[in-house]
Amino acid sequence: MNSPKSLPSPETYNQFLSAPRGSFLIHPELPSSNSISLSLVVPTYNERDNIEQLIKILSDLLNRALPDDYELIIVDDDSPDLTWEAVQSCLLDYPHLRVIRRQGERGLSGAVIRGWQQAQGKFLGVIDGDLQHPPEVLLSLLSSIQGSADLAVASRHIGEGGVSEWSLIRRVLSRGAQLLGLVLLPRVIGRVSDPMSGYFLVRRAAIANRDLYPLGYKILIEILGRGRIDQVIEVPYVFQERQAGDSKVTAQQYWDYIHHLLRLRLTTGRLQKVKRYLQFPLKRLLQFGLVGASGLIIDMSLLYLLFDGLGWGLTRSSLIAAEIAIINNFLWNDRWTFRDASKNQRQFRKTIKRLLKFNLICALGLGIKILLLNIFFNSFGWNAYLSNFLAIVLVTAWNFLLSWKLGWRVTQQ
Ligand code: GDD
Ligand code: MN
């Protein structure tokens, strides 16, 4: 047999040394010179008694289906039974086999994503390492994804699919979890008949550069929730009984699942749109409002000074007062409210252009203000001061929007 010294050693991740925080990204397509069709990840934890047999079956299958065009990546979380070592001893016999030993980090979803991050394939896949997922189903999954599907999922709940000898309680728990998912995340969980499946292939392009947040056991719902998945094809399979080793599922996985659903609910889909909407530029609007208030004080004081003090005509006084207030507001907004936009275009000509735009916006605003005041006061019969106040608030919001979107827009020339 091979001497241990000549064996390639597993790629090692030490979570304590380089703890990845937050999300994981899958790299986009690799240069075609390196690329292969399929990267199949097998997450393992204490699967020493299954893994060699699985490697043999999968390699035989893939050597026929995709000769020299695939890789098999075992991602082991430093199993106490030394699964990674068992895989390592197979490396020389299987040229398409790779092994990653993650240290200090546990979790099925994270392991799968870690494997995909190291993968070269155009299609990324996952299969359990305990022979409960029948390997031959891989061929149907492959032909689905080689066609037009973005995602090909092995499902227990369509056609000939099923589970072998599950107790009533386990079936109820599994279906209950699915039902909960349907209530919380109908558009994600409802897309496939078996969202709990850990046996699927996904097109790399559908998840590349998407932030993925691995949690718990159910990597498929993360993919469905955050990927660009258009076409899904499901292939039936029967979930086999475990012949060796033990399931790693504990109550923790149920909590993780609920946590995962809630997190997806809060960070994707419709609620996310509402959240984005609420991330309204509140700070900027407040700044704009404060600047507006300073302008109002200047306007009133100047009017008093010119009209009452110097005895100028009302129209002339109010026009001059308004223009000086507008210049005041412009300077503050330019240096403060919209500083980020103006700081790169400080040239005199550009500043004057912004000032003219702001003047135009304010003039338009004044027209709208008078119109609103008339509608509130004359048509609705509201109190004159209330009407004036409401009109000012609405026009300030309108001025803000125009200033933000047009006035301080970064222009090319
Ligand atoms: N690397 C790593 N880290 N692998 C893990 C971990 C972990 O923390 N926990 C479990 N695994 C591996 C196991 O070694 C096995 O290969 C696979 O993930 C599935 O784990 P099991 O504990 O055997 O899960 P199960 O059989 O109860 O549940 C499976 O059933 C579903 C039904 O289709 C899950 O694998 C689901 O993904 C699957 O879809
Ligand atoms: Mn299992």
Short mmCIF file of C-alpha atoms and ligand atoms in Angstrom, two decimals:
data_model
loop_
_atom_site.label_atom_id
_atom_site.label_comp_id
_atom_site.label_asym_id
_atom_site.label_seq_id
_atom_site.Cartn_x
_atom_site.Cartn_y
_atom_site.Cartn_z
CA MET A 1 0.00 0.00 0.00
CA ASN A 2 0.95 3.64 -0.19
CA SER A 3 3.27 4.96 2.43
CA PRO A 4 1.58 7.66 4.51
CA LYS A 5 4.48 10.03 3.79
CA SER A 6 3.67 10.24 0.09
CA LEU A 7 0.02 11.08 0.66
CA PRO A 8 -1.24 14.54 -0.17
CA SER A 9 -2.41 16.09 3.05
CA PRO A 10 -5.87 17.50 3.45
CA GLU A 11 -6.48 21.19 3.07
CA THR A 12 -6.91 22.36 6.60
CA TYR A 13 -9.08 25.11 7.90
CA ASN A 14 -8.52 26.31 11.36
CA GLN A 15 -11.49 28.30 12.45
CA PHE A 16 -9.68 29.63 15.49
CA LEU A 17 -7.02 31.23 13.33
CA SER A 18 -9.26 32.74 10.69
CA ALA A 19 -12.80 32.93 11.92
CA PRO A 20 -14.99 33.91 8.99
CA ARG A 21 -17.60 36.37 10.12
CA GLY A 22 -20.95 36.99 8.53
CA SER A 23 -21.58 35.80 5.07
CA PHE A 24 -19.76 33.52 2.65
CA LEU A 25 -19.41 34.17 -1.03
CA ILE A 26 -19.13 31.57 -3.74
CA HIS A 27 -16.75 32.72 -6.44
CA PRO A 28 -18.17 33.32 -9.89
CA GLU A 29 -17.22 31.10 -12.81
CA LEU A 30 -13.54 30.18 -12.98
CA PRO A 31 -11.44 30.54 -16.17
CA SER A 32 -12.49 27.81 -18.57
CA SER A 33 -8.99 26.27 -18.52
CA ASN A 34 -9.49 25.15 -14.91
CA SER A 35 -13.16 24.58 -14.93
CA ILE A 36 -14.90 21.23 -14.73
CA SER A 37 -18.57 20.33 -14.84
CA LEU A 38 -19.32 19.02 -11.39
CA SER A 39 -18.03 19.60 -7.88
CA LEU A 40 -19.82 17.30 -5.48
CA VAL A 41 -19.38 18.05 -1.78
CA VAL A 42 -19.85 15.38 0.88
CA PRO A 43 -20.11 16.83 4.40
CA THR A 44 -18.99 14.32 6.99
CA TYR A 45 -18.88 14.01 10.72
CA ASN A 46 -17.94 10.60 12.10
CA GLU A 47 -18.63 8.71 8.89
CA ARG A 48 -15.52 6.56 8.91
CA ASP A 49 -17.52 3.40 8.41
CA ASN A 50 -19.38 4.74 5.39
CA ILE A 51 -17.03 7.04 3.59
CA GLU A 52 -14.78 4.61 1.73
CA GLN A 53 -17.71 2.73 0.30
CA LEU A 54 -19.40 5.98 -0.71
CA ILE A 55 -16.23 7.27 -2.39
CA LYS A 56 -15.97 4.07 -4.37
CA ILE A 57 -19.59 4.07 -5.53
CA LEU A 58 -19.61 7.77 -6.42
CA SER A 59 -16.26 7.59 -8.23
CA ASP A 60 -17.36 4.59 -10.31
CA LEU A 61 -20.55 6.39 -11.20
CA LEU A 62 -18.94 9.70 -12.08
CA ASN A 63 -16.00 8.15 -13.93
CA ARG A 64 -18.58 6.81 -16.34
CA ALA A 65 -20.89 9.83 -16.45
CA LEU A 66 -18.32 12.63 -16.40
CA PRO A 67 -14.85 11.18 -17.06
CA ASP A 68 -12.17 13.62 -15.79
CA ASP A 69 -14.79 16.30 -15.55
CA TYR A 70 -15.73 16.21 -11.89
CA GLU A 71 -14.30 16.42 -8.39
CA LEU A 72 -15.45 14.87 -5.15
CA ILE A 73 -14.79 17.07 -2.14
CA ILE A 74 -15.14 15.57 1.32
CA VAL A 75 -15.49 18.29 3.95
CA ASP A 76 -14.89 16.77 7.36
CA ASP A 77 -15.23 18.73 10.59
CA ASP A 78 -12.22 17.14 12.20
CA SER A 79 -14.24 14.06 13.16
CA PRO A 80 -13.11 12.29 16.33
CA ASP A 81 -13.33 9.00 14.40
CA LEU A 82 -10.76 10.46 11.97
CA THR A 83 -12.97 10.30 8.89
CA TRP A 84 -10.64 12.81 7.19
CA GLU A 85 -7.75 10.44 7.68
CA ALA A 86 -9.69 7.59 6.11
CA VAL A 87 -10.36 9.83 3.11
CA GLN A 88 -6.75 10.90 2.98
CA SER A 89 -5.69 7.30 2.60
CA CYS A 90 -7.89 7.04 -0.51
CA LEU A 91 -6.48 10.12 -2.25
CA LEU A 92 -3.92 8.29 -4.37
CA ASP A 93 -6.47 5.80 -5.66
CA TYR A 94 -8.98 8.46 -6.69
CA PRO A 95 -7.44 11.34 -8.60
CA HIS A 96 -10.65 13.38 -8.48
CA LEU A 97 -11.01 13.10 -4.73
CA ARG A 98 -10.16 15.99 -2.40
CA VAL A 99 -10.49 16.37 1.33
CA ILE A 100 -10.91 19.40 3.54
CA ARG A 101 -10.47 19.09 7.28
CA ARG A 102 -12.17 21.95 9.10
CA GLN A 103 -10.94 22.52 12.60
CA GLY A 104 -12.70 24.40 15.34
CA GLU A 105 -15.87 24.79 13.28
CA ARG A 106 -18.93 22.59 13.10
CA GLY A 107 -22.07 22.51 11.06
CA LEU A 108 -23.42 20.86 7.98
CA SER A 109 -24.35 24.01 6.03
CA GLY A 110 -21.06 25.74 6.72
CA ALA A 111 -19.15 22.65 5.66
CA VAL A 112 -21.02 22.50 2.36
CA ILE A 113 -20.38 26.14 1.57
CA ARG A 114 -16.71 25.79 2.52
CA GLY A 115 -16.46 22.94 0.05
CA TRP A 116 -18.11 24.97 -2.71
CA GLN A 117 -15.78 27.86 -2.07
CA GLN A 118 -12.87 25.57 -2.94
CA ALA A 119 -14.68 24.00 -5.88
CA GLN A 120 -13.86 24.36 -9.58
CA GLY A 121 -17.12 23.09 -11.04
CA LYS A 122 -19.78 24.79 -13.07
CA PHE A 123 -22.35 22.79 -11.13
CA LEU A 124 -22.08 22.53 -7.35
CA GLY A 125 -23.66 19.64 -5.51
CA VAL A 126 -24.11 18.03 -2.14
CA ILE A 127 -24.84 14.50 -0.97
CA ASP A 128 -24.83 13.01 2.53
CA GLY A 129 -21.84 10.90 3.49
CA ASP A 130 -23.80 8.08 5.11
CA LEU A 131 -25.23 6.31 2.00
CA GLN A 132 -28.77 7.39 2.90
CA HIS A 133 -28.94 9.26 -0.40
CA PRO A 134 -28.94 6.67 -3.23
CA PRO A 135 -25.93 7.55 -5.45
CA GLU A 136 -27.55 6.57 -8.78
CA VAL A 137 -30.08 9.41 -8.42
CA LEU A 138 -27.11 11.67 -9.12
CA LEU A 139 -27.35 10.77 -12.82
CA SER A 140 -30.90 12.14 -13.07
CA LEU A 141 -29.91 15.24 -11.12
CA LEU A 142 -26.99 15.71 -13.49
CA SER A 143 -29.05 15.48 -16.65
CA SER A 144 -31.56 17.96 -15.19
CA ILE A 145 -28.88 20.52 -14.40
CA GLN A 146 -27.06 19.93 -17.69
CA GLY A 147 -30.34 20.87 -19.33
CA SER A 148 -31.83 24.16 -18.34
CA ALA A 149 -32.41 23.80 -14.59
CA ASP A 150 -30.68 26.15 -12.17
CA LEU A 151 -31.37 23.73 -9.36
CA ALA A 152 -31.98 19.98 -9.39
CA VAL A 153 -33.29 18.58 -6.10
CA ALA A 154 -33.67 14.97 -5.02
CA SER A 155 -37.07 14.78 -3.36
CA ARG A 156 -38.74 12.30 -1.05
CA HIS A 157 -42.13 13.78 -1.73
CA ILE A 158 -42.76 13.36 -5.43
CA GLY A 159 -43.50 10.33 -7.60
CA GLU A 160 -41.72 7.21 -6.42
CA GLY A 161 -39.93 9.10 -3.65
CA GLY A 162 -40.30 8.34 0.03
CA VAL A 163 -38.68 7.33 3.27
CA SER A 164 -37.93 3.76 4.16
CA GLU A 165 -38.81 2.99 7.75
CA TRP A 166 -39.56 6.21 9.50
CA SER A 167 -41.63 6.19 12.66
CA LEU A 168 -44.88 8.16 12.71
CA ILE A 169 -43.33 10.72 15.06
CA ARG A 170 -40.40 11.35 12.74
CA ARG A 171 -42.70 11.78 9.74
CA VAL A 172 -44.88 14.19 11.71
CA LEU A 173 -41.86 16.20 12.84
CA SER A 174 -40.49 16.37 9.31
CA ARG A 175 -43.82 17.45 7.80
CA GLY A 176 -44.47 19.84 10.70
CA ALA A 177 -41.17 21.55 10.02
CA GLN A 178 -42.11 21.87 6.38
CA LEU A 179 -45.53 23.29 7.26
CA LEU A 180 -43.96 25.86 9.57
CA GLY A 181 -41.67 26.83 6.73
CA LEU A 182 -44.63 27.19 4.38
CA VAL A 183 -46.31 29.56 6.80
CA LEU A 184 -43.22 31.66 7.46
CA LEU A 185 -41.61 31.60 4.03
CA PRO A 186 -44.18 30.45 1.49
CA ARG A 187 -42.26 31.70 -1.52
CA VAL A 188 -39.08 29.89 -0.55
CA ILE A 189 -40.34 26.68 1.04
CA GLY A 190 -43.22 26.37 -1.42
CA ARG A 191 -40.93 26.20 -4.43
CA VAL A 192 -40.01 22.55 -3.93
CA SER A 193 -41.78 19.51 -2.56
CA ASP A 194 -38.84 18.60 -0.30
CA PRO A 195 -37.18 21.77 1.03
CA MET A 196 -35.40 19.66 3.68
CA SER A 197 -33.44 17.80 1.06
CA GLY A 198 -29.70 17.75 1.49
CA TYR A 199 -29.19 16.12 -1.91
CA PHE A 200 -29.13 18.54 -4.84
CA LEU A 201 -27.11 20.23 -7.59
CA VAL A 202 -27.09 23.95 -8.24
CA ARG A 203 -25.67 26.00 -11.08
CA ARG A 204 -22.70 28.00 -9.79
CA ALA A 205 -23.90 31.12 -11.60
CA ALA A 206 -27.15 30.96 -9.61
CA ILE A 207 -25.39 31.47 -6.29
CA ALA A 208 -22.09 33.13 -7.21
CA ASN A 209 -21.46 36.41 -5.40
CA ARG A 210 -24.55 36.03 -3.27
CA ASP A 211 -24.09 36.44 0.46
CA LEU A 212 -24.79 33.07 2.04
CA TYR A 213 -25.25 32.72 5.77
CA PRO A 214 -24.91 29.07 6.69
CA LEU A 215 -26.91 27.96 9.68
CA GLY A 216 -27.90 24.51 10.82
CA TYR A 217 -28.75 21.61 8.56
CA LYS A 218 -30.87 22.99 5.77
CA ILE A 219 -28.56 24.49 3.21
CA LEU A 220 -31.19 24.14 0.48
CA ILE A 221 -33.47 26.79 1.96
CA GLU A 222 -30.55 29.23 2.04
CA ILE A 223 -29.96 28.57 -1.66
CA LEU A 224 -33.66 28.93 -2.49
CA GLY A 225 -33.92 32.07 -0.39
CA ARG A 226 -30.86 33.91 -1.60
CA GLY A 227 -29.92 32.45 -4.99
CA ARG A 228 -31.04 33.49 -8.46
CA ILE A 229 -33.03 30.34 -9.03
CA ASP A 230 -35.39 30.33 -11.98
CA GLN A 231 -35.95 26.78 -13.06
CA VAL A 232 -36.11 23.98 -10.51
CA ILE A 233 -36.36 20.28 -11.39
CA GLU A 234 -37.11 17.65 -8.78
CA VAL A 235 -36.13 14.01 -9.00
CA PRO A 236 -37.75 11.40 -6.73
CA TYR A 237 -35.66 9.28 -4.38
CA VAL A 238 -36.18 6.99 -1.41
CA PHE A 239 -34.30 8.02 1.72
CA GLN A 240 -32.38 4.89 2.79
CA GLU A 241 -31.87 3.60 6.30
CA ARG A 242 -28.51 4.23 7.87
CA GLN A 243 -26.34 1.10 7.81
CA ALA A 244 -23.44 2.44 9.86
CA GLY A 245 -22.73 5.32 12.21
CA ASP A 246 -25.32 7.58 13.80
CA SER A 247 -27.41 10.53 12.75
CA LYS A 248 -26.13 13.81 14.12
CA VAL A 249 -29.58 15.36 14.42
CA THR A 250 -30.43 16.68 17.89
CA ALA A 251 -33.02 19.17 19.17
CA GLN A 252 -30.49 21.88 18.33
CA GLN A 253 -31.14 21.31 14.62
CA TYR A 254 -34.85 22.08 15.07
CA TRP A 255 -33.99 25.37 16.76
CA ASP A 256 -31.45 26.16 14.07
CA TYR A 257 -34.12 25.51 11.47
CA ILE A 258 -36.61 27.91 13.07
CA HIS A 259 -33.87 30.49 13.52
CA HIS A 260 -32.90 30.04 9.88
CA LEU A 261 -36.49 30.50 8.66
CA LEU A 262 -36.91 33.66 10.71
CA ARG A 263 -33.63 35.06 9.51
CA LEU A 264 -34.51 34.47 5.89
CA ARG A 265 -37.94 35.97 6.53
CA LEU A 266 -36.35 39.10 7.93
CA THR A 267 -33.57 39.52 5.41
CA THR A 268 -35.12 38.54 2.09
CA GLY A 269 -38.31 39.08 0.13
CA ARG A 270 -41.10 41.52 0.76
CA LEU A 271 -40.11 42.42 4.30
CA GLN A 272 -36.68 43.33 3.01
CA LYS A 273 -38.28 45.76 0.60
CA VAL A 274 -40.18 47.36 3.46
CA LYS A 275 -36.96 47.55 5.43
CA ARG A 276 -35.14 49.17 2.55
CA TYR A 277 -37.98 51.61 2.30
CA LEU A 278 -37.65 52.40 5.97
CA GLN A 279 -33.95 52.95 5.54
CA PHE A 280 -35.15 56.23 4.28
CA PRO A 281 -32.46 58.95 4.35
CA LEU A 282 -33.77 60.17 7.69
CA LYS A 283 -30.56 61.86 8.73
CA ARG A 284 -30.30 63.76 5.48
CA LEU A 285 -33.94 64.79 5.65
CA LEU A 286 -33.44 66.13 9.18
CA GLN A 287 -30.39 68.05 8.04
CA PHE A 288 -32.37 69.45 5.13
CA GLY A 289 -35.21 70.38 7.50
CA LEU A 290 -32.83 72.17 9.90
CA VAL A 291 -31.24 74.08 7.04
CA GLY A 292 -34.73 74.98 5.86
CA ALA A 293 -35.57 76.30 9.34
CA SER A 294 -32.45 78.48 9.34
CA GLY A 295 -33.55 79.82 5.95
CA LEU A 296 -36.98 80.60 7.31
CA ILE A 297 -35.47 82.68 10.14
CA ILE A 298 -33.25 84.57 7.70
CA ASP A 299 -36.18 85.16 5.36
CA MET A 300 -38.38 86.56 8.14
CA SER A 301 -35.65 88.73 9.68
CA LEU A 302 -34.66 90.23 6.33
CA LEU A 303 -38.27 90.90 5.44
CA TYR A 304 -38.65 92.75 8.72
CA LEU A 305 -35.42 94.68 8.14
CA LEU A 306 -36.14 95.67 4.53
CA PHE A 307 -39.91 96.15 4.65
CA ASP A 308 -40.37 97.54 8.13
CA GLY A 309 -36.91 99.00 8.75
CA LEU A 310 -35.94 100.45 5.38
CA GLY A 311 -39.49 100.89 4.14
CA TRP A 312 -38.91 99.08 0.82
CA GLY A 313 -41.85 97.67 -1.15
CA LEU A 314 -43.23 94.30 0.02
CA THR A 315 -42.57 92.40 -3.22
CA ARG A 316 -39.01 93.68 -3.57
CA SER A 317 -38.28 93.02 0.12
CA SER A 318 -39.69 89.50 0.08
CA LEU A 319 -37.88 88.58 -3.16
CA ILE A 320 -34.52 89.72 -1.81
CA ALA A 321 -35.17 88.04 1.55
CA ALA A 322 -36.16 84.79 -0.18
CA GLU A 323 -33.12 84.79 -2.46
CA ILE A 324 -30.71 85.34 0.41
CA ALA A 325 -32.43 82.57 2.37
CA ILE A 326 -32.10 80.28 -0.65
CA ILE A 327 -28.38 81.06 -0.92
CA ASN A 328 -28.01 80.36 2.79
CA ASN A 329 -29.82 77.02 2.43
CA PHE A 330 -27.78 76.16 -0.61
CA LEU A 331 -24.47 76.75 1.13
CA TRP A 332 -25.43 74.64 4.14
CA ASN A 333 -26.92 71.83 2.07
CA ASP A 334 -23.92 71.85 -0.23
CA ARG A 335 -21.40 71.66 2.62
CA TRP A 336 -23.42 69.55 5.02
CA THR A 337 -26.58 67.72 3.86
CA PHE A 338 -25.23 66.63 0.47
CA ARG A 339 -21.54 66.91 1.23
CA ASP A 340 -20.87 63.42 -0.10
CA ALA A 341 -22.13 64.43 -3.53
CA SER A 342 -20.61 67.91 -3.69
CA LYS A 343 -17.16 67.17 -2.31
CA ASN A 344 -15.96 65.80 -5.64
CA GLN A 345 -17.26 68.70 -7.69
CA ARG A 346 -16.20 71.81 -5.87
CA GLN A 347 -15.21 73.79 -8.98
CA PHE A 348 -16.80 77.23 -9.12
CA ARG A 349 -18.72 76.53 -12.34
CA LYS A 350 -20.24 73.35 -10.95
CA THR A 351 -21.12 75.00 -7.66
CA ILE A 352 -22.95 77.79 -9.50
CA LYS A 353 -24.76 75.17 -11.58
CA ARG A 354 -25.95 73.47 -8.39
CA LEU A 355 -27.03 76.81 -6.94
CA LEU A 356 -29.08 77.55 -10.06
CA LYS A 357 -30.69 74.12 -9.91
CA PHE A 358 -31.49 74.62 -6.25
CA ASN A 359 -33.04 78.01 -7.06
CA LEU A 360 -35.21 76.40 -9.68
CA ILE A 361 -36.27 73.67 -7.28
CA CYS A 362 -37.18 76.26 -4.64
CA ALA A 363 -39.13 78.36 -7.14
CA LEU A 364 -41.07 75.29 -8.22
CA GLY A 365 -41.57 74.47 -4.54
CA LEU A 366 -42.96 77.93 -3.89
CA GLY A 367 -45.51 77.45 -6.69
CA ILE A 368 -46.55 74.09 -5.25
CA LYS A 369 -46.74 75.57 -1.77
CA ILE A 370 -49.15 78.28 -2.84
CA LEU A 371 -51.23 75.72 -4.73
CA LEU A 372 -51.44 73.40 -1.70
CA LEU A 373 -52.22 76.29 0.66
CA ASN A 374 -55.12 77.25 -1.58
CA ILE A 375 -56.45 73.70 -1.80
CA PHE A 376 -56.27 73.18 1.99
CA PHE A 377 -57.66 76.60 2.87
CA ASN A 378 -60.21 77.25 0.11
CA SER A 379 -61.33 73.77 -0.94
CA PHE A 380 -61.01 71.86 2.34
CA GLY A 381 -61.88 74.87 4.52
CA TRP A 382 -59.01 74.14 6.95
CA ASN A 383 -57.54 76.72 9.30
CA ALA A 384 -55.15 79.07 7.44
CA TYR A 385 -52.14 78.46 9.74
CA LEU A 386 -52.63 74.72 9.76
CA SER A 387 -52.92 74.82 5.95
CA ASN A 388 -49.75 76.89 5.71
CA PHE A 389 -47.84 74.58 8.06
CA LEU A 390 -48.92 71.43 6.20
CA ALA A 391 -48.05 73.02 2.87
CA ILE A 392 -44.58 73.91 4.17
CA VAL A 393 -43.97 70.37 5.45
CA LEU A 394 -45.08 68.79 2.18
CA VAL A 395 -43.09 71.18 0.04
CA THR A 396 -39.99 70.69 2.18
CA ALA A 397 -40.26 66.94 1.56
CA TRP A 398 -40.74 67.60 -2.15
CA ASN A 399 -37.82 70.02 -2.30
CA PHE A 400 -35.71 67.50 -0.46
CA LEU A 401 -36.52 64.75 -2.93
CA LEU A 402 -35.77 66.91 -5.95
CA SER A 403 -32.59 68.29 -4.41
CA TRP A 404 -31.40 64.82 -3.57
CA LYS A 405 -32.28 63.19 -6.86
CA LEU A 406 -31.57 66.09 -9.22
CA GLY A 407 -29.89 69.02 -7.50
CA TRP A 408 -26.88 67.22 -6.08
CA ARG A 409 -26.74 64.37 -8.54
CA VAL A 410 -23.14 63.78 -9.54
CA THR A 411 -22.90 64.92 -13.15
CA GLN A 412 -20.30 64.08 -15.76
CA GLN A 413 -19.43 67.62 -16.82
N1 GDD B 1 -18.92 18.42 8.01
C1 GDD B 1 -20.01 18.18 8.75
N2 GDD B 1 -20.23 18.88 9.88
N3 GDD B 1 -20.87 17.22 8.36
C2 GDD B 1 -21.94 16.97 9.13
C3 GDD B 1 -22.22 17.66 10.31
C4 GDD B 1 -21.29 18.66 10.71
O1 GDD B 1 -21.44 19.34 11.73
N4 GDD B 1 -23.36 17.18 10.83
C5 GDD B 1 -23.78 16.22 10.00
N5 GDD B 1 -22.92 16.07 8.97
C6 GDD B 1 -22.99 15.15 7.83
C7 GDD B 1 -23.16 13.74 8.23
O2 GDD B 1 -21.94 13.10 8.46
C8 GDD B 1 -23.89 13.18 7.02
O3 GDD B 1 -22.98 12.88 5.99
C9 GDD B 1 -24.79 14.31 6.58
O4 GDD B 1 -24.15 15.48 7.09
C10 GDD B 1 -26.21 14.21 7.08
O5 GDD B 1 -26.22 14.11 8.48
P1 GDD B 1 -27.16 13.08 9.28
O6 GDD B 1 -26.95 13.28 10.72
O7 GDD B 1 -26.98 11.71 8.71
O8 GDD B 1 -28.57 13.65 8.90
P2 GDD B 1 -29.98 12.93 8.67
O9 GDD B 1 -29.78 11.69 7.93
O10 GDD B 1 -30.76 12.85 9.88
O11 GDD B 1 -30.69 14.10 7.84
C11 GDD B 1 -30.46 14.29 6.55
O12 GDD B 1 -31.73 14.09 6.07
C12 GDD B 1 -32.30 14.92 5.15
C13 GDD B 1 -33.34 14.25 4.32
O13 GDD B 1 -33.05 14.26 3.01
C14 GDD B 1 -29.82 15.64 6.29
O14 GDD B 1 -28.61 15.38 5.69
C15 GDD B 1 -30.50 16.40 5.28
O15 GDD B 1 -29.56 17.20 4.62
C16 GDD B 1 -31.23 15.50 4.37
O16 GDD B 1 -31.80 16.14 3.30
MN MN B 2 -28.13 10.62 7.54
#
